[in-house]
Amino acid sequence: MDKKCNNIPELLCKKMTGTITQEEMEVLQQWADQNEANKQAYEQFTDVRFLEKQLNTALEVDTHQPRMEMEERIKASALQNTNNIRPAHTIGRTLFKYAAAIALLLVGGAMAWYAHYTKVTAPEISPDVKLAMQQSRESGKTDAVIEKLSASEMAQLKEGMAVDNGTMLPSEPAVTSDANTEENGHGAAKTKGQPVSITPMTIEQLLSARRVTTRHDKEFWLTLDDGTLVHINYNTRLIYPEQFGRSDRNVVLDGEAYFMVAKDKSRPFVVHTPQGSVKVYGTEFVVNTRAEASPNTATGTQSETTSVILVKGSVGVTPLGGKEMMMKPGEQGMMTNGHCYAEAVDVVPFVAWNIGNFVFEDCSLEKLMGVVSKWYNCEVRFENDRAKSKKFTGELDRYSNIGPILESIEQVTGFDIGFRGNTITVR
């Protein structure tokens, strides 16, 4: 036998790692052809299936185990596999030792790859967002009701019927009335259930979920199980599991929220809405299930629309019964009636509320006052109908007292605006 045959374990290692030369490959093949034992050993330790077997072992390990325990379990599995080969002679015994080392090396590489693939990276919170969180708390605007879904709501979530085998988003009591609510006879309002497309697997994940609800004059920051930070705007509901599953992360939204999603390549983050779903892996975006849409040209009616504003990263938007549409940063995606489209927009007016500002562009005074009245929990009275259509463009401090806010609006519009008791009067 050629002298180089004494170094067969090293050549096997080179073959498995892809660093073997043509000359060395010929020597290795010559050795493998000498007898059946050599051939079996060669096939065992150069077959990619061996690597796949070790990788599958790594993937089956419960990632919630302590890392040391996980490593020991995988190494034990690798050694068990190498023990199945019985060397027939001295070089075989040497090969066994190298093969065991190679197996552990491969499994270590698989573990490193798997650890990188399943790594969860919390989102970076900008100084502006941190300041907004502080100002919101100090101004008394941070508040929400967090509760577990009742048994009847669980049944509603699991057995409800909607388009495309979706289900109904459970309604919650005591939310101030708006376009999506109906009076319950006690002065408060009860939001109607909204259909959302949810798979049976997602439903099972949400059966131990909680619901966070904000009123018309409050907001809330919520940190989810994976580190994702959600800024929940006023008059909004979010259903989320206490612990996400191992294959995906699902939440249900009715209202508006800014998502700063933790990066996790192995588990997509999905926001389910009445008009479809938004799927991401780690990015920042805004979802508003009550966005304004153009009137339906066929019926002349206003369609319910979900808006998605992509700040950075990449998301896929899938309307109910439709196909996924990928979005780019700086785009607004609209989902309505099973269709979706995207267009480039200035994202600033849509995301300014996340850092404590109201931004209005060519907005009617009537609509602007509607926002102000809800946020500051007061009434608005127009004594001058002409003032309703007056346009306003500007930026207002979301956490300022109402006095400076009304003064700013008065200066821009030229109308006399007074505030007495709990009523704003526009003359």
Tab-separated table of C-alpha atoms in Angstrom:
chain	number	residue	atom	x	y	z
A	1	MET	CA	0.000	0.000	0.000
A	2	ASP	CA	1.170	3.504	-0.786
A	3	LYS	CA	2.605	5.462	2.153
A	4	LYS	CA	-0.176	7.997	1.755
A	5	CYS	CA	-2.664	5.304	2.695
A	6	ASN	CA	-1.392	5.550	6.268
A	7	ASN	CA	-3.095	8.941	6.428
A	8	ILE	CA	-6.565	7.792	5.383
A	9	PRO	CA	-8.420	9.425	8.354
A	10	GLU	CA	-6.987	12.805	7.362
A	11	LEU	CA	-8.020	12.252	3.746
A	12	LEU	CA	-11.549	11.315	4.855
A	13	CYS	CA	-11.752	14.511	6.860
A	14	LYS	CA	-10.619	16.519	3.825
A	15	LYS	CA	-13.177	14.746	1.644
A	16	MET	CA	-16.008	15.597	4.037
A	17	THR	CA	-14.935	19.209	4.343
A	18	GLY	CA	-14.382	19.671	0.594
A	19	THR	CA	-10.641	20.442	0.840
A	20	ILE	CA	-9.258	17.240	-0.736
A	21	THR	CA	-7.059	17.467	-3.874
A	22	GLN	CA	-7.455	15.315	-6.978
A	23	GLU	CA	-4.315	13.343	-6.136
A	24	GLU	CA	-5.481	12.719	-2.575
A	25	MET	CA	-8.915	11.702	-3.856
A	26	GLU	CA	-7.304	9.032	-6.051
A	27	VAL	CA	-5.393	7.658	-3.053
A	28	LEU	CA	-8.571	7.580	-0.960
A	29	GLN	CA	-10.519	5.835	-3.702
A	30	GLN	CA	-7.718	3.266	-4.117
A	31	TRP	CA	-7.906	2.493	-0.402
A	32	ALA	CA	-11.698	2.158	-0.489
A	33	ASP	CA	-11.511	-0.346	-3.347
A	34	GLN	CA	-9.167	-2.696	-1.450
A	35	ASN	CA	-11.846	-4.564	0.507
A	36	GLU	CA	-15.470	-4.469	1.638
A	37	ALA	CA	-14.673	-3.086	5.126
A	38	ASN	CA	-12.836	-0.116	3.645
A	39	LYS	CA	-15.659	0.460	1.165
A	40	GLN	CA	-18.313	0.493	3.923
A	41	ALA	CA	-16.243	2.872	6.054
A	42	TYR	CA	-15.704	5.194	3.082
A	43	GLU	CA	-19.401	5.260	2.234
A	44	GLN	CA	-20.403	5.818	5.865
A	45	PHE	CA	-18.151	8.800	6.451
A	46	THR	CA	-18.346	10.535	3.090
A	47	ASP	CA	-22.092	10.216	2.456
A	48	VAL	CA	-23.967	13.498	2.901
A	49	ARG	CA	-26.778	11.525	4.483
A	50	PHE	CA	-24.593	11.078	7.521
A	51	LEU	CA	-24.397	14.850	7.908
A	52	GLU	CA	-28.144	15.166	7.333
A	53	LYS	CA	-28.796	12.593	10.035
A	54	GLN	CA	-26.744	14.569	12.545
A	55	LEU	CA	-28.359	17.838	11.444
A	56	ASN	CA	-31.830	16.354	11.877
A	57	THR	CA	-30.823	15.289	15.367
A	58	ALA	CA	-29.877	18.895	16.108
A	59	LEU	CA	-33.122	20.230	14.693
A	60	GLU	CA	-35.193	17.834	16.805
A	61	VAL	CA	-33.644	19.056	20.037
A	62	ASP	CA	-35.936	21.241	22.124
A	63	THR	CA	-34.403	24.700	21.739
A	64	HIS	CA	-35.807	25.717	25.104
A	65	GLN	CA	-33.325	23.350	26.836
A	66	PRO	CA	-30.195	24.831	28.385
A	67	ARG	CA	-27.483	25.006	25.715
A	68	MET	CA	-25.079	22.654	27.583
A	69	GLU	CA	-27.771	19.999	27.893
A	70	MET	CA	-28.575	20.341	24.198
A	71	GLU	CA	-24.917	19.928	23.179
A	72	GLU	CA	-24.438	16.836	25.339
A	73	ARG	CA	-27.544	15.233	23.868
A	74	ILE	CA	-26.382	15.820	20.290
A	75	LYS	CA	-22.842	14.591	21.001
A	76	ALA	CA	-24.240	11.412	22.549
A	77	SER	CA	-26.295	10.838	19.416
A	78	ALA	CA	-23.254	11.379	17.186
A	79	LEU	CA	-21.128	8.946	19.188
A	80	GLN	CA	-23.890	6.359	19.085
A	81	ASN	CA	-23.898	6.584	15.291
A	82	THR	CA	-20.119	6.118	15.073
A	83	ASN	CA	-20.270	3.158	17.485
A	84	ASN	CA	-22.335	1.265	14.929
A	85	ILE	CA	-19.165	0.777	12.805
A	86	ARG	CA	-16.847	-2.026	13.879
A	87	PRO	CA	-13.296	-1.527	12.553
A	88	ALA	CA	-11.811	-4.707	11.080
A	89	HIS	CA	-8.127	-3.833	11.551
A	90	THR	CA	-5.767	-1.199	12.926
A	91	ILE	CA	-6.471	1.466	10.358
A	92	GLY	CA	-10.161	0.841	10.962
A	93	ARG	CA	-9.739	1.571	14.672
A	94	THR	CA	-7.854	4.751	13.824
A	95	LEU	CA	-10.591	5.614	11.361
A	96	PHE	CA	-13.203	5.130	14.054
A	97	LYS	CA	-11.524	7.714	16.276
A	98	TYR	CA	-11.247	10.234	13.458
A	99	ALA	CA	-14.777	9.516	12.309
A	100	ALA	CA	-16.148	10.210	15.766
A	101	ALA	CA	-14.249	13.486	15.839
A	102	ILE	CA	-15.511	14.363	12.358
A	103	ALA	CA	-19.094	13.557	13.349
A	104	LEU	CA	-18.832	15.846	16.351
A	105	LEU	CA	-17.260	18.523	14.153
A	106	LEU	CA	-20.133	18.276	11.688
A	107	VAL	CA	-22.740	18.324	14.415
A	108	GLY	CA	-20.991	21.295	15.981
A	109	GLY	CA	-21.190	23.061	12.643
A	110	ALA	CA	-24.850	22.143	12.312
A	111	MET	CA	-25.484	23.458	15.801
A	112	ALA	CA	-23.686	26.688	15.001
A	113	TRP	CA	-25.754	27.088	11.836
A	114	TYR	CA	-28.981	26.239	13.671
A	115	ALA	CA	-28.152	28.618	16.512
A	116	HIS	CA	-27.538	31.391	13.984
A	117	TYR	CA	-30.705	30.532	12.041
A	118	THR	CA	-32.888	30.529	15.156
A	119	LYS	CA	-31.193	33.494	16.815
A	120	VAL	CA	-33.668	36.057	18.073
A	121	THR	CA	-32.465	39.658	17.929
A	122	ALA	CA	-34.479	42.230	19.827
A	123	PRO	CA	-35.329	45.411	17.900
A	124	GLU	CA	-33.270	48.549	18.421
A	125	ILE	CA	-35.328	51.228	20.141
A	126	SER	CA	-34.466	54.720	18.943
A	127	PRO	CA	-33.980	57.642	21.373
A	128	ASP	CA	-37.093	59.299	19.882
A	129	VAL	CA	-39.226	56.288	20.740
A	130	LYS	CA	-37.786	56.071	24.253
A	131	LEU	CA	-38.562	59.767	24.773
A	132	ALA	CA	-42.104	59.263	23.479
A	133	MET	CA	-42.624	56.384	25.910
A	134	GLN	CA	-41.471	58.581	28.789
A	135	GLN	CA	-43.650	61.533	27.750
A	136	SER	CA	-46.648	59.269	27.304
A	137	ARG	CA	-46.283	57.924	30.836
A	138	GLU	CA	-45.745	61.361	32.321
A	139	SER	CA	-48.801	62.779	30.546
A	140	GLY	CA	-51.012	59.921	31.715
A	141	LYS	CA	-51.638	58.614	28.216
A	142	THR	CA	-50.196	55.131	28.764
A	143	ASP	CA	-52.965	52.777	29.815
A	144	ALA	CA	-54.699	49.622	28.631
A	145	VAL	CA	-56.790	46.703	29.816
A	146	ILE	CA	-55.018	43.341	29.513
A	147	GLU	CA	-57.130	40.251	30.079
A	148	LYS	CA	-57.449	36.621	29.085
A	149	LEU	CA	-60.098	35.715	26.560
A	150	SER	CA	-63.197	34.206	28.127
A	151	ALA	CA	-64.371	30.675	27.384
A	152	SER	CA	-67.099	31.981	25.086
A	153	GLU	CA	-64.594	34.160	23.224
A	154	MET	CA	-62.286	31.178	22.835
A	155	ALA	CA	-65.167	29.248	21.301
A	156	GLN	CA	-65.945	32.220	19.078
A	157	LEU	CA	-62.328	32.405	17.967
A	158	LYS	CA	-62.175	28.657	17.315
A	159	GLU	CA	-65.568	28.049	15.740
A	160	GLY	CA	-66.440	31.389	14.158
A	161	MET	CA	-67.148	31.585	10.455
A	162	ALA	CA	-65.908	34.122	7.928
A	163	VAL	CA	-64.550	34.390	4.415
A	164	ASP	CA	-61.839	31.897	3.412
A	165	ASN	CA	-62.282	29.752	6.511
A	166	GLY	CA	-61.291	32.632	8.704
A	167	THR	CA	-62.902	33.307	12.047
A	168	MET	CA	-64.364	36.216	13.963
A	169	LEU	CA	-62.192	38.452	16.063
A	170	PRO	CA	-63.831	38.371	19.527
A	171	SER	CA	-65.421	41.636	20.604
A	172	GLU	CA	-64.655	43.278	23.918
A	173	PRO	CA	-66.783	45.392	26.252
A	174	ALA	CA	-66.475	49.047	27.124
A	175	VAL	CA	-64.713	50.656	24.200
A	176	THR	CA	-65.711	54.151	23.191
A	177	SER	CA	-67.969	54.305	20.171
A	178	ASP	CA	-66.711	55.111	16.670
A	179	ALA	CA	-67.413	54.009	13.104
A	180	ASN	CA	-66.833	50.353	13.969
A	181	THR	CA	-68.911	50.214	17.145
A	182	GLU	CA	-72.529	50.071	18.233
A	183	GLU	CA	-74.131	51.402	21.392
A	184	ASN	CA	-74.791	48.756	24.023
A	185	GLY	CA	-77.429	50.742	25.855
A	186	HIS	CA	-75.200	51.845	28.725
A	187	GLY	CA	-73.426	54.804	27.194
A	188	ALA	CA	-70.341	52.729	26.312
A	189	ALA	CA	-69.915	50.804	23.135
A	190	LYS	CA	-69.238	47.253	22.144
A	191	THR	CA	-67.034	46.647	19.123
A	192	LYS	CA	-68.420	44.229	16.569
A	193	GLY	CA	-66.475	41.055	15.892
A	194	GLN	CA	-64.345	41.365	12.751
A	195	PRO	CA	-63.589	38.402	10.452
A	196	VAL	CA	-59.928	37.478	10.227
A	197	SER	CA	-58.247	34.669	8.322
A	198	ILE	CA	-56.689	32.290	10.876
A	199	THR	CA	-55.441	28.733	10.366
A	200	PRO	CA	-56.318	25.963	12.868
A	201	MET	CA	-52.657	25.889	14.022
A	202	THR	CA	-52.751	29.603	14.750
A	203	ILE	CA	-56.030	29.235	16.625
A	204	GLU	CA	-54.510	26.581	18.881
A	205	GLN	CA	-51.610	28.926	19.620
A	206	LEU	CA	-54.050	31.707	20.512
A	207	LEU	CA	-56.183	29.596	22.831
A	208	SER	CA	-54.017	30.733	25.740
A	209	ALA	CA	-53.898	34.278	24.427
A	210	ARG	CA	-54.455	37.620	26.063
A	211	ARG	CA	-56.153	40.707	24.696
A	212	VAL	CA	-54.884	44.219	25.271
A	213	THR	CA	-57.388	47.026	24.712
A	214	THR	CA	-56.801	50.775	24.597
A	215	ARG	CA	-59.533	53.398	24.891
A	216	HIS	CA	-60.033	56.352	22.569
A	217	ASP	CA	-57.750	58.631	24.634
A	218	LYS	CA	-54.993	56.156	25.610
A	219	GLU	CA	-52.117	54.206	24.059
A	220	PHE	CA	-49.863	51.396	25.213
A	221	TRP	CA	-46.442	49.851	24.605
A	222	LEU	CA	-46.356	46.071	24.824
A	223	THR	CA	-43.290	43.808	24.738
A	224	LEU	CA	-44.119	40.348	23.414
A	225	ASP	CA	-42.570	36.976	24.266
A	226	ASP	CA	-39.828	37.262	21.624
A	227	GLY	CA	-38.853	40.851	22.465
A	228	THR	CA	-40.998	42.470	19.766
A	229	LEU	CA	-42.177	45.930	20.845
A	230	VAL	CA	-45.686	46.974	19.803
A	231	HIS	CA	-46.911	50.560	20.152
A	232	ILE	CA	-50.703	50.228	20.310
A	233	ASN	CA	-52.553	53.362	19.235
A	234	TYR	CA	-55.818	54.555	20.770
A	235	ASN	CA	-59.065	52.578	20.414
A	236	THR	CA	-57.238	49.415	19.383
A	237	ARG	CA	-57.260	45.745	20.328
A	238	LEU	CA	-54.429	43.252	20.012
A	239	ILE	CA	-54.726	39.527	20.734
A	240	TYR	CA	-51.396	37.818	21.405
A	241	PRO	CA	-50.205	34.503	22.896
A	242	GLU	CA	-48.283	34.517	26.153
A	243	GLN	CA	-45.656	32.371	24.445
A	244	PHE	CA	-45.097	32.048	20.700
A	245	GLY	CA	-44.883	28.663	18.991
A	246	ARG	CA	-41.701	27.086	17.620
A	247	SER	CA	-42.595	27.591	13.944
A	248	ASP	CA	-44.243	31.017	13.783
A	249	ARG	CA	-45.447	34.067	15.733
A	250	ASN	CA	-49.062	35.188	15.392
A	251	VAL	CA	-51.069	38.165	16.646
A	252	VAL	CA	-54.513	39.518	15.745
A	253	LEU	CA	-55.063	43.266	15.325
A	254	ASP	CA	-58.159	45.448	15.189
A	255	GLY	CA	-57.137	49.117	15.067
A	256	GLU	CA	-53.684	50.642	14.618
A	257	ALA	CA	-50.289	49.580	15.922
A	258	TYR	CA	-46.620	50.208	15.184
A	259	PHE	CA	-44.604	46.967	15.199
A	260	MET	CA	-40.880	46.808	15.945
A	261	VAL	CA	-40.386	43.098	15.328
A	262	ALA	CA	-37.572	41.012	16.797
A	263	LYS	CA	-35.543	39.288	14.063
A	264	ASP	CA	-36.019	35.528	13.933
A	265	LYS	CA	-35.356	33.849	10.570
A	266	SER	CA	-36.881	30.564	11.699
A	267	ARG	CA	-40.235	32.002	12.826
A	268	PRO	CA	-42.125	34.492	10.660
A	269	PHE	CA	-44.163	37.130	12.487
A	270	VAL	CA	-47.746	37.356	11.189
A	271	VAL	CA	-50.301	40.082	11.921
A	272	HIS	CA	-53.833	38.887	11.163
A	273	THR	CA	-56.402	41.571	10.273
A	274	PRO	CA	-59.998	41.596	8.984
A	275	GLN	CA	-58.721	42.231	5.448
A	276	GLY	CA	-55.794	39.814	5.354
A	277	SER	CA	-52.406	39.179	6.914
A	278	VAL	CA	-48.976	40.802	7.075
A	279	LYS	CA	-45.972	38.460	7.270
A	280	VAL	CA	-42.503	39.572	8.326
A	281	TYR	CA	-39.276	38.221	9.835
A	282	GLY	CA	-37.891	41.336	11.527
A	283	THR	CA	-38.690	44.909	10.583
A	284	GLU	CA	-40.693	48.043	11.448
A	285	PHE	CA	-44.122	48.783	10.049
A	286	VAL	CA	-47.540	50.236	10.878
A	287	VAL	CA	-50.833	48.389	10.429
A	288	ASN	CA	-54.163	50.233	10.505
A	289	THR	CA	-57.298	48.124	10.009
A	290	ARG	CA	-59.503	51.226	9.781
A	291	ALA	CA	-57.783	53.100	6.985
A	292	GLU	CA	-59.692	55.210	4.490
A	293	ALA	CA	-60.115	53.834	0.987
A	294	SER	CA	-61.495	55.215	-2.250
A	295	PRO	CA	-65.256	54.643	-2.677
A	296	ASN	CA	-66.164	51.447	-4.471
A	297	THR	CA	-66.860	52.485	-8.052
A	298	ALA	CA	-69.379	49.688	-8.557
A	299	THR	CA	-71.489	50.209	-5.448
A	300	GLY	CA	-70.588	53.734	-4.423
A	301	THR	CA	-69.934	52.504	-0.886
A	302	GLN	CA	-66.844	52.850	1.287
A	303	SER	CA	-64.933	49.579	1.646
A	304	GLU	CA	-63.236	48.427	4.825
A	305	THR	CA	-59.505	48.734	4.289
A	306	THR	CA	-56.309	47.733	6.073
A	307	SER	CA	-53.260	49.914	5.495
A	308	VAL	CA	-49.654	48.762	5.941
A	309	ILE	CA	-46.866	51.339	6.058
A	310	LEU	CA	-43.418	49.756	5.703
A	311	VAL	CA	-40.727	51.798	7.447
A	312	LYS	CA	-37.817	49.407	6.908
A	313	GLY	CA	-37.221	45.778	6.052
A	314	SER	CA	-39.532	43.669	3.922
A	315	VAL	CA	-43.064	42.367	4.433
A	316	GLY	CA	-45.532	40.255	2.504
A	317	VAL	CA	-49.169	41.382	2.426
A	318	THR	CA	-51.829	38.763	1.672
A	319	PRO	CA	-55.485	39.831	1.324
A	320	LEU	CA	-58.255	37.351	2.141
A	321	GLY	CA	-58.509	34.954	-0.770
A	322	GLY	CA	-55.688	36.715	-2.629
A	323	LYS	CA	-52.006	36.267	-3.385
A	324	GLU	CA	-49.095	37.624	-1.391
A	325	MET	CA	-47.661	40.988	-2.451
A	326	MET	CA	-44.175	41.968	-1.329
A	327	MET	CA	-43.598	45.547	-0.164
A	328	LYS	CA	-40.545	47.790	-0.114
A	329	PRO	CA	-39.606	50.424	2.501
A	330	GLY	CA	-41.392	53.713	1.907
A	331	GLU	CA	-44.499	52.050	0.494
A	332	GLN	CA	-48.097	51.931	1.655
A	333	GLY	CA	-49.926	48.680	1.021
A	334	MET	CA	-53.724	48.636	0.983
A	335	MET	CA	-55.889	45.530	1.413
A	336	THR	CA	-59.595	45.706	0.618
A	337	ASN	CA	-62.216	43.331	-0.777
A	338	GLY	CA	-59.688	40.556	-1.371
A	339	HIS	CA	-57.339	42.776	-3.358
A	340	CYS	CA	-54.186	44.703	-2.533
A	341	TYR	CA	-51.916	47.303	-4.067
A	342	ALA	CA	-48.894	49.323	-3.004
A	343	GLU	CA	-47.628	52.809	-3.744
A	344	ALA	CA	-44.719	54.979	-2.659
A	345	VAL	CA	-45.615	57.478	0.072
A	346	ASP	CA	-44.014	59.848	2.545
A	347	VAL	CA	-44.107	57.635	5.627
A	348	VAL	CA	-43.598	60.512	8.091
A	349	PRO	CA	-47.291	61.494	8.475
A	350	PHE	CA	-48.207	57.835	9.046
A	351	VAL	CA	-45.565	57.033	11.679
A	352	ALA	CA	-45.195	60.374	13.473
A	353	TRP	CA	-47.591	59.274	16.211
A	354	ASN	CA	-45.088	56.583	17.218
A	355	ILE	CA	-42.687	59.284	18.443
A	356	GLY	CA	-45.292	61.615	19.936
A	357	ASN	CA	-46.560	63.800	17.093
A	358	PHE	CA	-49.746	64.320	15.117
A	359	VAL	CA	-48.961	65.212	11.498
A	360	PHE	CA	-51.736	66.538	9.253
A	361	GLU	CA	-51.477	67.281	5.544
A	362	ASP	CA	-54.279	69.234	3.883
A	363	CYS	CA	-56.673	67.925	6.526
A	364	SER	CA	-60.114	69.480	7.048
A	365	LEU	CA	-60.633	71.240	10.366
A	366	GLU	CA	-63.662	69.041	11.014
A	367	LYS	CA	-61.588	65.875	10.723
A	368	LEU	CA	-58.703	67.350	12.706
A	369	MET	CA	-61.042	68.339	15.534
A	370	GLY	CA	-62.435	64.828	15.518
A	371	VAL	CA	-58.974	63.483	16.323
A	372	VAL	CA	-58.341	66.159	18.968
A	373	SER	CA	-61.707	65.624	20.663
A	374	LYS	CA	-61.119	61.875	21.039
A	375	TRP	CA	-57.509	62.179	22.199
A	376	TYR	CA	-58.356	64.835	24.804
A	377	ASN	CA	-61.748	63.323	25.653
A	378	CYS	CA	-63.868	66.388	24.954
A	379	GLU	CA	-66.638	67.598	22.639
A	380	VAL	CA	-66.415	69.896	19.607
A	381	ARG	CA	-69.037	72.424	18.542
A	382	PHE	CA	-68.863	74.297	15.219
A	383	GLU	CA	-70.709	77.624	15.272
A	384	ASN	CA	-69.298	78.446	11.853
A	385	ASP	CA	-70.017	75.750	9.240
A	386	ARG	CA	-67.524	77.311	6.857
A	387	ALA	CA	-64.764	76.412	9.307
A	388	LYS	CA	-65.406	72.674	8.877
A	389	SER	CA	-63.877	72.573	5.405
A	390	LYS	CA	-60.875	74.763	6.250
A	391	LYS	CA	-57.655	72.867	5.467
A	392	PHE	CA	-54.862	72.391	7.989
A	393	THR	CA	-51.284	71.307	7.411
A	394	GLY	CA	-48.941	71.084	10.353
A	395	GLU	CA	-47.509	69.069	13.236
A	396	LEU	CA	-48.887	68.957	16.778
A	397	ASP	CA	-47.326	67.620	19.972
A	398	ARG	CA	-49.270	64.516	20.951
A	399	TYR	CA	-48.395	64.886	24.636
A	400	SER	CA	-48.940	68.636	24.994
A	401	ASN	CA	-51.808	70.106	27.013
A	402	ILE	CA	-54.885	70.937	24.983
A	403	GLY	CA	-54.408	74.712	25.399
A	404	PRO	CA	-51.242	75.047	23.259
A	405	ILE	CA	-52.737	72.624	20.726
A	406	LEU	CA	-55.831	74.765	20.188
A	407	GLU	CA	-53.740	77.944	20.014
A	408	SER	CA	-51.621	76.421	17.228
A	409	ILE	CA	-54.713	75.390	15.264
A	410	GLU	CA	-56.238	78.830	15.748
A	411	GLN	CA	-53.122	80.572	14.411
A	412	VAL	CA	-52.977	78.401	11.290
A	413	THR	CA	-56.687	78.431	10.395
A	414	GLY	CA	-57.572	82.004	11.452
A	415	PHE	CA	-60.773	80.877	13.187
A	416	ASP	CA	-61.567	81.683	16.800
A	417	ILE	CA	-61.292	78.515	18.883
A	418	GLY	CA	-62.367	78.512	22.515
A	419	PHE	CA	-62.264	75.845	25.193
A	420	ARG	CA	-64.522	75.903	28.220
A	421	GLY	CA	-65.504	73.099	30.542
A	422	ASN	CA	-65.218	70.058	28.322
A	423	THR	CA	-66.221	71.665	25.032
A	424	ILE	CA	-64.203	73.115	22.153
A	425	THR	CA	-66.057	75.831	20.248
A	426	VAL	CA	-65.032	76.871	16.736
A	427	ARG	CA	-66.412	80.255	15.635
